[in-house]
Coordinates of C-alpha atoms in Angstrom, one line a residue:
Chain Y
M266 CA -28.0 -10.1 11.6
K267 CA -28.3 -7.4 9.0
S268 CA -25.1 -6.2 7.3
Y269 CA -23.9 -2.8 8.2
A270 CA -22.4 -0.1 6.0
K271 CA -21.2 2.3 8.6
L272 CA -20.1 2.5 12.2
S273 CA -22.7 5.0 13.3
D274 CA -25.5 2.5 12.4
I275 CA -23.7 -0.2 14.4
Q276 CA -23.2 2.1 17.4
A277 CA -26.9 3.1 17.3
D278 CA -27.9 -0.5 17.5
L279 CA -25.3 -1.2 20.3
R280 CA -26.7 1.8 22.3
A281 CA -30.2 0.6 21.8
G282 CA -29.2 -2.9 23.1
Q283 CA -30.3 -4.6 19.8
I284 CA -26.9 -6.2 19.3
T285 CA -23.7 -6.7 21.2
C286 CA -20.2 -6.3 19.9
R287 CA -19.7 -10.1 20.5
Q288 CA -22.6 -10.9 18.3
L289 CA -21.3 -8.6 15.7
V290 CA -17.9 -10.3 15.7
A291 CA -19.6 -13.7 15.5
F292 CA -21.5 -12.4 12.5
Y293 CA -18.4 -11.3 10.7
L294 CA -16.7 -14.6 11.5
E295 CA -19.6 -16.4 9.8
Q296 CA -19.1 -14.2 6.8
I297 CA -15.4 -15.0 6.7
A298 CA -16.2 -18.7 6.8
A299 CA -18.8 -18.4 4.1
T300 CA -16.4 -16.6 1.8
K301 CA -13.3 -18.6 2.5
H302 CA -12.9 -19.6 -1.2
L303 CA -12.1 -15.9 -2.0
N304 CA -8.8 -16.3 0.0
A305 CA -9.0 -12.8 1.4
Y306 CA -7.5 -13.6 4.8
I307 CA -4.2 -15.3 5.6
E308 CA -5.1 -15.6 9.2
V309 CA -8.3 -15.0 11.2
Y310 CA -8.1 -14.1 14.9
A311 CA -11.4 -15.6 15.8
D312 CA -11.2 -16.5 19.5
E313 CA -9.2 -13.4 20.3
A314 CA -11.6 -11.1 18.5
L315 CA -14.6 -12.7 20.3
Q316 CA -12.9 -12.3 23.7
R317 CA -12.0 -8.7 23.0
A318 CA -15.6 -8.0 21.9
Q319 CA -16.9 -9.5 25.1
S320 CA -14.6 -7.4 27.3
L321 CA -15.5 -4.3 25.3
D322 CA -19.2 -5.1 25.8
E323 CA -18.6 -5.4 29.6
R324 CA -16.7 -2.1 29.7
Y325 CA -19.5 -0.4 27.7
A326 CA -22.1 -1.7 30.1
T327 CA -20.4 0.0 33.1
D328 CA -19.2 3.1 31.3
P329 CA -20.1 3.6 27.6
A330 CA -17.3 6.2 27.0
S331 CA -14.6 3.8 28.2
A332 CA -15.3 1.5 25.2
G333 CA -13.7 4.1 22.9
R334 CA -14.8 5.9 19.8
L335 CA -14.4 2.8 17.7
Y336 CA -16.5 0.6 19.8
G337 CA -18.1 -1.7 17.2
M338 CA -15.5 -1.2 14.6
V339 CA -14.4 -4.6 13.3
I340 CA -11.4 -4.1 11.0
S341 CA -8.9 -6.3 9.2
I342 CA -5.2 -5.4 8.6
K343 CA -3.2 -6.0 5.5
D344 CA -0.4 -8.5 6.0
V345 CA 2.3 -5.7 5.8
I346 CA 1.1 -4.0 9.0
C347 CA 2.6 -5.1 12.4
Y348 CA 0.4 -6.2 15.3
K349 CA 2.3 -7.1 18.4
D350 CA 2.5 -10.9 19.1
H351 CA 0.8 -11.6 15.8
Q352 CA 2.4 -12.9 12.6
V353 CA 3.2 -10.5 9.7
T354 CA 4.6 -12.0 6.5
G355 CA 4.2 -9.4 3.7
G356 CA 2.5 -12.2 1.7
S357 CA 6.0 -13.7 1.5
H358 CA 7.6 -17.1 2.2
I359 CA 10.7 -15.3 3.5
L360 CA 8.7 -14.1 6.6
E361 CA 6.6 -17.1 7.1
G362 CA 6.1 -17.6 10.8
F363 CA 7.5 -14.2 11.8
T364 CA 5.9 -12.7 14.9
S365 CA 5.9 -9.0 15.4
L366 CA 7.5 -7.5 18.5
F367 CA 5.4 -4.4 18.4
S368 CA 2.3 -2.9 16.8
A369 CA 2.3 -0.3 14.0
T370 CA 1.4 3.2 15.3
A371 CA -1.8 3.1 13.2
V372 CA -2.8 -0.2 14.9
E373 CA -1.9 1.1 18.4
R374 CA -4.2 4.1 17.9
L375 CA -7.1 2.0 16.6
L376 CA -6.8 -0.4 19.5
A377 CA -6.7 2.5 22.0
E378 CA -10.2 3.6 20.7
G379 CA -11.8 0.1 20.9
A380 CA -11.3 -1.3 17.4
I381 CA -11.3 -5.1 17.0
I382 CA -8.8 -6.6 14.6
I383 CA -10.4 -9.7 13.1
G384 CA -7.5 -10.9 10.9
R385 CA -4.7 -10.2 8.5
T386 CA -5.5 -10.0 4.8
N387 CA -3.8 -11.4 1.8
C388 CA -1.7 -9.2 -0.5
D389 CA 0.9 -9.2 -3.2
E390 CA 4.3 -10.1 -1.9
F391 CA 5.7 -7.1 0.0
A392 CA 2.9 -5.1 -1.7
M393 CA 4.6 -5.6 -5.1
G394 CA 1.8 -6.3 -7.6
S395 CA -1.5 -5.0 -9.0
T396 CA -3.4 -8.3 -9.0
N397 CA -2.8 -10.0 -5.6
E398 CA -1.3 -13.0 -7.6
T399 CA 2.2 -12.5 -6.3
S400 CA 1.2 -13.6 -2.8
Y401 CA 3.0 -16.7 -1.5
Y402 CA -0.4 -17.7 0.0
G403 CA -2.2 -17.8 -3.3
P404 CA -4.3 -15.2 -5.1
T405 CA -7.4 -13.5 -3.6
K406 CA -10.5 -13.6 -5.8
N407 CA -12.9 -10.8 -6.5
A408 CA -16.3 -11.4 -4.8
A409 CA -18.1 -9.8 -7.8
D410 CA -16.6 -12.5 -10.0
P411 CA -14.3 -15.1 -8.5
S412 CA -12.7 -15.8 -11.8
R413 CA -11.2 -12.3 -11.7
I414 CA -8.5 -10.6 -9.7
P415 CA -9.5 -8.2 -6.9
G416 CA -6.7 -5.8 -7.9
G417 CA -3.6 -5.2 -5.7
S418 CA -1.6 -5.1 -3.9
S419 CA -4.2 -4.7 -1.0
G420 CA -6.5 -7.2 -2.8
G421 CA -7.4 -9.2 0.3
A422 CA -8.3 -6.0 2.2
A423 CA -10.6 -4.8 -0.6
V424 CA -12.4 -8.2 -0.8
A425 CA -12.7 -8.4 3.0
V426 CA -14.8 -5.2 2.9
Q427 CA -16.5 -6.0 -0.4
A428 CA -17.6 -9.4 0.9
G429 CA -18.9 -8.0 4.3
T430 CA -16.4 -9.8 6.4
C431 CA -15.4 -6.7 8.4
L432 CA -16.6 -3.1 8.4
A433 CA -13.3 -1.6 7.3
A434 CA -9.8 -2.6 6.3
L435 CA -6.3 -1.2 6.5
G436 CA -4.2 -1.4 3.4
S437 CA -1.1 0.3 2.1
D438 CA -0.7 2.3 -1.1
T439 CA 2.6 2.8 -2.8
G440 CA 1.3 3.3 -6.3
G441 CA -2.4 2.7 -6.1
S442 CA -2.5 -0.4 -3.9
V443 CA -5.5 0.8 -1.9
R444 CA -7.4 2.7 -4.7
Q445 CA -7.1 0.3 -7.6
P446 CA -8.5 -2.8 -5.6
A447 CA -11.1 -0.5 -4.1
A448 CA -12.3 0.4 -7.6
F449 CA -12.2 -3.2 -8.7
C450 CA -14.3 -4.3 -5.7
G451 CA -16.7 -1.4 -5.6
V452 CA -15.7 0.0 -2.3
I453 CA -14.2 3.3 -1.0
G454 CA -10.4 3.5 -0.9
L455 CA -8.6 6.4 0.7
K456 CA -4.8 7.1 0.4
P457 CA -3.9 10.0 2.6
T458 CA -1.1 12.5 2.1
Y459 CA 2.4 11.0 2.3
G460 CA 3.3 11.1 6.0
R461 CA -0.3 11.8 7.2
I462 CA -0.3 8.4 9.0
S463 CA 2.9 7.1 10.5
R464 CA 4.7 4.3 8.6
H465 CA 6.1 2.9 11.9
G466 CA 5.2 -0.8 11.7
L467 CA 4.5 -0.8 8.0
L468 CA 6.8 -3.2 6.2
A469 CA 8.8 -1.0 3.9
Y470 CA 8.6 -1.3 0.1
G471 CA 9.1 2.2 -1.4
S472 CA 9.8 4.4 1.6
S473 CA 9.2 7.7 -0.2
F474 CA 5.9 6.5 -1.6
D475 CA 4.4 4.1 1.0
Q476 CA 1.3 5.2 2.9
I477 CA -1.3 3.4 5.0
G478 CA -4.8 3.7 3.7
V479 CA -8.4 2.7 4.5
F480 CA -11.1 0.7 2.8
S481 CA -14.7 1.3 3.8
H482 CA -18.3 1.5 2.7
S483 CA -18.8 5.0 3.9
I484 CA -16.9 8.3 3.9
Q485 CA -17.7 8.8 7.5
D486 CA -15.8 5.7 8.5
A487 CA -12.8 6.5 6.4
A488 CA -12.8 10.0 7.9
L489 CA -13.0 8.7 11.5
L490 CA -10.3 6.1 11.0
L491 CA -8.0 8.6 9.4
E492 CA -8.6 11.1 12.2
I493 CA -7.7 8.5 14.8
M494 CA -4.6 7.1 13.0
A495 CA -3.1 10.4 11.6
G496 CA -0.6 12.7 13.2
A497 CA 3.0 13.0 14.4
D498 CA 4.8 10.0 15.7
E499 CA 8.1 9.9 17.5
Y500 CA 8.9 6.6 15.6
D501 CA 8.5 8.1 12.1
S502 CA 10.3 11.3 11.5
T503 CA 8.6 11.6 8.0
A504 CA 5.2 11.6 9.6
G505 CA 3.6 15.1 9.2
R506 CA 3.5 17.2 12.3
R507 CA 0.5 19.3 11.3
P508 CA -2.5 19.2 13.6
V509 CA -5.1 16.6 12.6
P510 CA -8.5 18.0 11.9
A511 CA -11.6 16.2 13.3
Y512 CA -12.3 15.0 9.7
S513 CA -15.4 13.0 10.8
Q514 CA -17.0 16.2 12.2
R515 CA -16.2 18.3 9.2
L516 CA -17.9 16.5 6.4
S517 CA -20.1 19.3 5.0
F518 CA -19.0 20.9 1.7
D519 CA -21.3 23.8 0.8
R520 CA -19.4 25.7 -1.9
R521 CA -18.8 25.3 -5.6
A522 CA -15.8 23.1 -6.2
R523 CA -13.2 23.7 -8.9
I524 CA -12.3 20.4 -10.5
A525 CA -9.6 19.8 -13.1
Y526 CA -9.7 16.8 -15.4
L527 CA -6.8 15.7 -17.6
P528 CA -7.8 15.3 -21.2
E529 CA -4.7 13.1 -21.7
A530 CA -6.1 10.7 -19.2
L531 CA -9.7 10.6 -20.6
E532 CA -8.3 10.2 -24.1
H533 CA -5.7 7.7 -23.2
P534 CA -5.5 4.7 -25.5
S535 CA -5.5 2.3 -22.6
L536 CA -8.8 3.6 -21.2
D537 CA -11.7 1.1 -21.6
P538 CA -14.7 2.7 -23.3
G539 CA -17.1 1.7 -20.6
V540 CA -14.9 3.1 -17.9
R541 CA -14.5 6.3 -19.9
Q542 CA -18.3 6.5 -20.2
A543 CA -18.6 6.2 -16.4
C544 CA -16.0 9.0 -16.0
L545 CA -17.9 11.3 -18.3
Q546 CA -21.2 10.7 -16.6
F547 CA -19.5 11.4 -13.2
L548 CA -18.2 14.7 -14.5
E549 CA -21.6 15.6 -16.0
K550 CA -23.1 14.9 -12.6
L551 CA -20.6 17.3 -11.0
T552 CA -21.3 20.0 -13.5
G553 CA -25.0 19.5 -13.1
A554 CA -24.6 20.0 -9.3
G555 CA -23.1 23.4 -10.1
H556 CA -19.4 22.6 -9.7
I557 CA -16.8 24.0 -12.1
V558 CA -15.2 21.2 -14.2
E559 CA -12.4 22.2 -16.6
P560 CA -9.8 20.4 -18.7
V561 CA -6.2 21.0 -17.7
S562 CA -3.4 19.6 -19.8
F563 CA -0.8 17.4 -18.1
E564 CA 2.1 16.6 -20.4
W565 CA 3.9 14.1 -18.1
L566 CA 1.2 11.4 -18.0
D567 CA 3.2 8.8 -20.0
Y568 CA 6.4 9.5 -17.9
I569 CA 4.8 8.6 -14.6
I570 CA 5.0 4.8 -14.8
P571 CA 8.6 4.7 -16.1
A572 CA 9.8 7.1 -13.4
Y573 CA 7.8 5.3 -10.7
Y574 CA 9.2 1.8 -11.5
V575 CA 12.8 3.2 -11.4
L576 CA 12.3 4.9 -8.1
T577 CA 10.3 2.2 -6.3
T578 CA 12.5 -0.7 -7.4
A579 CA 15.5 1.2 -6.2
E580 CA 13.9 1.8 -2.8
A581 CA 12.7 -1.9 -2.8
S582 CA 16.1 -3.3 -3.5
S583 CA 17.5 -1.3 -0.5
N584 CA 14.5 -2.1 1.8
L585 CA 14.5 -5.8 1.0
A586 CA 18.2 -6.2 1.7
R587 CA 17.3 -6.7 5.4
Y588 CA 15.8 -10.1 4.6
D589 CA 18.9 -12.2 5.0
G590 CA 17.8 -15.2 7.0
I591 CA 20.1 -14.5 10.0
R592 CA 18.1 -12.9 12.8
Y593 CA 14.6 -13.7 11.6
G594 CA 12.8 -15.1 8.6
Y595 CA 13.4 -18.0 6.4
R596 CA 16.9 -19.6 6.3
S597 CA 17.8 -22.2 3.7
A598 CA 18.8 -25.6 5.0
D599 CA 21.2 -26.0 2.1
A600 CA 23.8 -23.3 3.0
H601 CA 27.1 -24.2 4.5
N602 CA 28.6 -20.7 4.9
L603 CA 27.4 -17.2 5.6
E604 CA 27.5 -15.9 2.1
A605 CA 25.6 -18.9 0.8
A606 CA 23.1 -18.6 3.6
Y607 CA 22.2 -15.1 2.3
R608 CA 22.0 -16.1 -1.3
K609 CA 20.1 -19.3 -0.8
S610 CA 17.7 -18.0 1.8
R611 CA 16.8 -15.0 -0.3
S612 CA 16.5 -17.0 -3.5
E613 CA 14.3 -19.6 -2.0
G614 CA 12.4 -17.0 0.2
F615 CA 11.4 -14.4 -2.4
G616 CA 9.0 -14.9 -5.2
A617 CA 9.5 -14.0 -8.9
E618 CA 8.1 -10.4 -8.7
A619 CA 10.1 -9.5 -5.6
K620 CA 13.3 -10.8 -7.3
R621 CA 12.5 -8.9 -10.5
R622 CA 12.1 -5.6 -8.6
I623 CA 15.2 -6.2 -6.4
M624 CA 17.3 -6.9 -9.5
L625 CA 15.9 -3.9 -11.4
G626 CA 16.4 -1.7 -8.4
A627 CA 20.0 -2.8 -8.0
F628 CA 20.6 -2.1 -11.7
V629 CA 19.3 1.5 -11.6
L630 CA 21.4 2.2 -8.5
S631 CA 24.6 0.6 -9.7
A632 CA 27.7 2.4 -10.7
G633 CA 27.5 3.6 -14.3
Y634 CA 23.7 3.6 -14.5
Y635 CA 22.7 5.7 -11.4
D636 CA 22.6 9.0 -13.2
A637 CA 20.9 7.8 -16.3
Y638 CA 18.1 6.0 -14.5
Y639 CA 17.8 6.8 -10.8
A640 CA 18.8 10.5 -10.7
K641 CA 16.9 11.0 -14.0
A642 CA 13.7 9.5 -12.5
Q643 CA 14.1 11.7 -9.4
Q644 CA 14.2 14.8 -11.7
V645 CA 11.1 13.6 -13.5
R646 CA 9.4 13.1 -10.2
R647 CA 10.0 16.8 -9.4
L648 CA 8.5 17.8 -12.7
I649 CA 5.4 15.6 -12.0
R650 CA 5.1 16.8 -8.4
D651 CA 5.5 20.5 -9.2
T652 CA 3.0 20.5 -12.1
T653 CA 0.5 18.5 -10.0
L654 CA 0.8 21.0 -7.1
D655 CA 0.5 23.9 -9.5
I656 CA -2.8 22.5 -10.8
L657 CA -4.0 22.0 -7.2
S658 CA -3.1 25.7 -6.4
K659 CA -5.8 26.6 -9.0
Y660 CA -8.3 23.8 -8.5
D661 CA -9.7 22.0 -5.4
F662 CA -9.4 18.6 -6.9
I663 CA -8.0 16.7 -9.9
F664 CA -10.3 14.1 -11.3
M665 CA -9.1 10.8 -12.8
P666 CA -10.3 7.3 -13.5
T667 CA -8.9 5.0 -10.9
A668 CA -7.8 2.3 -13.3
P669 CA -8.0 2.1 -17.1
N670 CA -10.3 -0.9 -17.0
V671 CA -12.3 -3.2 -14.7
A672 CA -10.9 -6.3 -12.9
W673 CA -9.3 -8.6 -15.4
P674 CA -9.3 -12.5 -15.4
L675 CA -6.9 -14.2 -13.1
G676 CA -3.6 -15.1 -14.8
E677 CA -4.0 -12.5 -17.6
T678 CA -1.0 -10.4 -16.7
I679 CA 1.1 -13.0 -14.8
D680 CA 3.5 -13.4 -17.6
D681 CA 3.6 -9.8 -18.7
P682 CA 4.8 -7.5 -15.9
V683 CA 5.0 -4.5 -18.1
A684 CA 1.3 -4.7 -18.9
M685 CA 0.6 -5.0 -15.2
Y686 CA 2.8 -2.0 -14.4
L687 CA 1.1 0.2 -17.1
A688 CA -2.3 -0.4 -15.5
D689 CA -1.2 1.7 -12.6
I690 CA -1.1 4.8 -14.8
F691 CA -3.9 6.8 -13.1
T692 CA -3.1 6.0 -9.5
V693 CA 0.7 6.6 -9.3
Q694 CA 0.6 10.3 -9.8
A695 CA -0.7 10.8 -6.3
N696 CA 2.2 8.8 -4.8
M697 CA 4.7 10.6 -7.0
A698 CA 3.4 13.9 -5.7
G699 CA 2.7 12.7 -2.1
I700 CA -0.9 14.0 -2.3
P701 CA -4.1 12.5 -0.9
A702 CA -6.4 10.7 -3.2
I703 CA -9.6 8.7 -2.9
A704 CA -11.3 6.0 -5.1
L705 CA -15.1 6.2 -5.2
P706 CA -17.5 3.7 -6.6
A707 CA -19.0 4.9 -9.9
G708 CA -21.4 2.2 -10.9
N709 CA -20.8 -0.9 -13.0
H710 CA -19.5 -1.6 -16.4
P711 CA -22.2 -1.6 -19.1
D712 CA -20.9 -4.8 -20.7
N713 CA -19.9 -7.1 -17.8
G714 CA -21.4 -5.4 -14.7
L715 CA -18.1 -5.2 -12.9
P716 CA -17.4 -2.3 -10.5
I717 CA -15.9 0.9 -11.8
G718 CA -14.0 3.4 -9.7
V719 CA -13.3 7.1 -10.2
Q720 CA -10.7 9.1 -8.3
L721 CA -10.3 12.5 -6.8
M722 CA -6.9 13.9 -5.7
G723 CA -6.4 16.9 -3.4
A724 CA -3.6 19.2 -2.2
P725 CA -1.2 17.9 0.4
F726 CA -2.8 17.6 3.9
E727 CA -6.2 18.7 2.5
E728 CA -8.0 15.5 3.3
E729 CA -10.7 17.5 5.0
A730 CA -11.9 19.0 1.8
L731 CA -11.4 15.8 -0.1
L732 CA -13.5 13.8 2.3
A733 CA -16.2 16.4 2.7
F734 CA -16.6 16.7 -1.1
S735 CA -16.6 12.9 -1.5
K736 CA -19.4 12.7 1.1
Q737 CA -21.6 14.8 -1.3
I738 CA -21.1 12.2 -3.9
V739 CA -21.2 9.0 -1.8
P740 CA -23.6 9.9 1.0
Chain K
M288 CA 20.5 -0.2 -22.9
K289 CA 20.5 -4.0 -23.2
I290 CA 20.6 -6.4 -20.3
D291 CA 22.7 -9.5 -20.9
Q292 CA 23.6 -12.6 -18.9
Q293 CA 26.9 -11.0 -17.8
L294 CA 25.0 -8.1 -16.3
I295 CA 22.5 -10.4 -14.6
S296 CA 25.4 -12.3 -13.0
R297 CA 26.7 -9.0 -11.6
L298 CA 23.2 -8.1 -10.3
E299 CA 23.0 -11.5 -8.6
Q300 CA 26.2 -10.7 -6.8
L301 CA 25.0 -7.2 -5.8
T302 CA 21.6 -8.5 -4.6
R303 CA 22.8 -11.7 -3.0
L304 CA 20.4 -13.7 -5.1
E305 CA 21.2 -16.9 -6.9
L306 CA 18.9 -17.6 -9.8
T307 CA 18.3 -20.8 -11.7
E308 CA 19.1 -20.9 -15.4
A309 CA 15.4 -20.7 -16.3
E310 CA 15.0 -17.7 -13.9
K311 CA 17.9 -15.9 -15.5
F312 CA 16.7 -16.4 -19.0
R313 CA 13.2 -15.2 -18.0
L314 CA 14.6 -12.2 -16.1
E315 CA 16.8 -11.1 -19.1
G316 CA 13.6 -10.8 -21.2
D317 CA 11.6 -9.1 -18.4
L318 CA 14.3 -6.6 -17.5
N319 CA 14.8 -5.7 -21.2
N320 CA 11.0 -5.1 -21.6
I321 CA 10.9 -3.0 -18.5
L322 CA 13.9 -0.9 -19.6
A323 CA 12.4 -0.4 -23.0
M324 CA 9.4 1.1 -21.2
V325 CA 11.7 3.2 -18.9
E326 CA 13.7 4.4 -21.9
R327 CA 11.1 7.1 -22.5
L328 CA 12.6 9.1 -19.6
Q329 CA 15.7 9.7 -21.7
S330 CA 13.8 11.8 -24.2
L331 CA 12.9 14.4 -21.5
D332 CA 15.2 17.4 -21.1
T333 CA 15.8 17.7 -17.3
T334 CA 18.8 20.0 -17.4
G335 CA 18.9 22.0 -14.2
V336 CA 16.0 20.1 -12.5
E337 CA 16.9 19.3 -8.9
P338 CA 16.3 15.6 -8.2
L339 CA 13.4 15.1 -5.7
A340 CA 14.3 12.8 -2.8
Y341 CA 12.2 13.9 0.1
I342 CA 8.5 14.3 -0.3
N343 CA 7.4 15.7 3.0
D344 CA 9.3 19.0 3.2
E345 CA 8.1 20.4 6.5
G346 CA 11.5 21.9 6.9
E347 CA 13.6 21.0 9.8
N348 CA 14.8 17.6 10.8
T349 CA 13.0 15.9 13.7
W350 CA 15.3 15.6 16.7
R351 CA 15.0 13.8 20.0
E352 CA 17.2 13.4 23.0
D353 CA 19.9 10.7 22.5
E354 CA 18.5 8.4 25.2
V355 CA 18.1 4.7 25.0
Q356 CA 14.5 3.8 24.3
N357 CA 12.3 1.4 22.4
Q358 CA 14.5 -1.6 23.2
A359 CA 13.5 -5.3 22.9
D360 CA 14.8 -7.6 25.6
R361 CA 17.0 -10.5 24.6
E362 CA 14.4 -13.2 24.6
E363 CA 12.0 -11.1 22.5
A364 CA 14.7 -10.2 20.1
L365 CA 15.8 -13.9 19.7
K366 CA 12.3 -15.4 19.4
N367 CA 12.1 -15.2 15.6
A368 CA 15.7 -16.5 15.0
P369 CA 16.0 -19.3 12.6
D370 CA 18.9 -20.6 14.7
R371 CA 20.1 -19.5 18.1
D372 CA 21.6 -20.7 21.4
E373 CA 20.7 -19.4 24.8
H374 CA 22.0 -15.9 24.3
Y375 CA 22.9 -15.4 20.7
F376 CA 21.9 -15.7 17.1
R377 CA 23.7 -18.6 15.4
T378 CA 25.0 -18.0 11.9
L379 CA 26.9 -20.2 9.5
K380 CA 30.7 -20.2 9.2
V381 CA 31.9 -16.7 8.1
I382 CA 35.4 -17.8 7.0
D383 CA 36.2 -21.2 5.5
L384 CA 39.7 -22.3 6.7

């Protein structure tokens, strides 16, 4: 079977009777088996996916409309997204064997339109990491070079799409966890506006940052998946209540765009020269196409990461307090009273990065340090958010590299968390401001041939323009 | 700000974590490195800036009727329990007598 890059091609072949959905799933299962060494999946739902495909094929044969708008969409979900009666572990030992009682709203909506979930993908523990190496289930490897990281935290999701084991993947993005691995793996990664997609059924890490996002090969698929998943949800009061545009039907962009780029970013000492070159070429291409590209100063760039790690670790220490080994999850066999059960279960269940962030979060929230760290970081977040929105009131989009470099070798940052944190410098701004952002493939590095990604950010709830404009660039 | 072993013991207590000596030693270094990076925030004058806590400011709170909904039945709720009897979660002794 040929490999497909977008759902409309699959659906055309399904309509023409050239393939069946069952054959398509069988094809993807072969791809999964052939790329097993990349460790992209923690669990594959082979039999179940084949059965569901068959029943969708039967439904389609009697009444094509009843198979749903996502008939032929084979998708993977990151191991932080709940799927009823399936395991979800957050890439952690502490949830090993945990079976979800319900499905995330995003998953419910995809299933209702005929999507097939083929498996759950590997990720950094509780989405905490930029390399996929903090997973209890071992690192995922980049299909472009298996000696390198895929990025993180949704590294398994990115590789699942990169290696052609599914058409699209759901990830989550707290500080770049969809966009950075998308860039490192040469695929499209969309992080919608905070609250555009309900967080119900997404394991919480940093609740004021977390957002479900999409990996795909085409803008059309990202737009259609967003359109189906987005919108108000009675189970998440922070989900935006604004109407959801038919993004997939509104992908034409026929005006001159105004694009701001930040000189502080393009001149940043951490930016690799080859990545910088790709960014400049991308901007030249936009100028050449008649768009307005202008530098806009952004004085907060080097404050983003410090503020982000104070706020997200604080939220993480609160969110991860629920894992106590009493009602679900791992319980240590060594404990002889309740207090010890908490301590030993958590200490044996969490990995090093989760412990680091829990401890740091507890510190910045503790008496005597709260104002100096946590409240201060919240103030800085306002400065960053307000300045970002101010730029977006004058420009359609902000341009950024996605990451300062290409995928680095496995193990390189494992002993240096600060170096790993700083590599999120260009993606975190969108989460700090709650705005939508997309990572787009921008060729390969001149020296090592690895994928490079660029990034566009838009105003809150303006995914329509962001996707339509991106479609001009990645047709 | 300097993190020392005394503060790490206090954080262990707050977070219900119990670290090995090697982990504590490692963490002291890591947290000090991270705080050195975070220290940059102190140089910004944020006088009068309101802390930002809620990102999606669509205005009003979201209300619903106070009716019981979205319940799990007992067997469902107990199915992930590390230890249980027929009707309840079993925990370890709460008070040592």
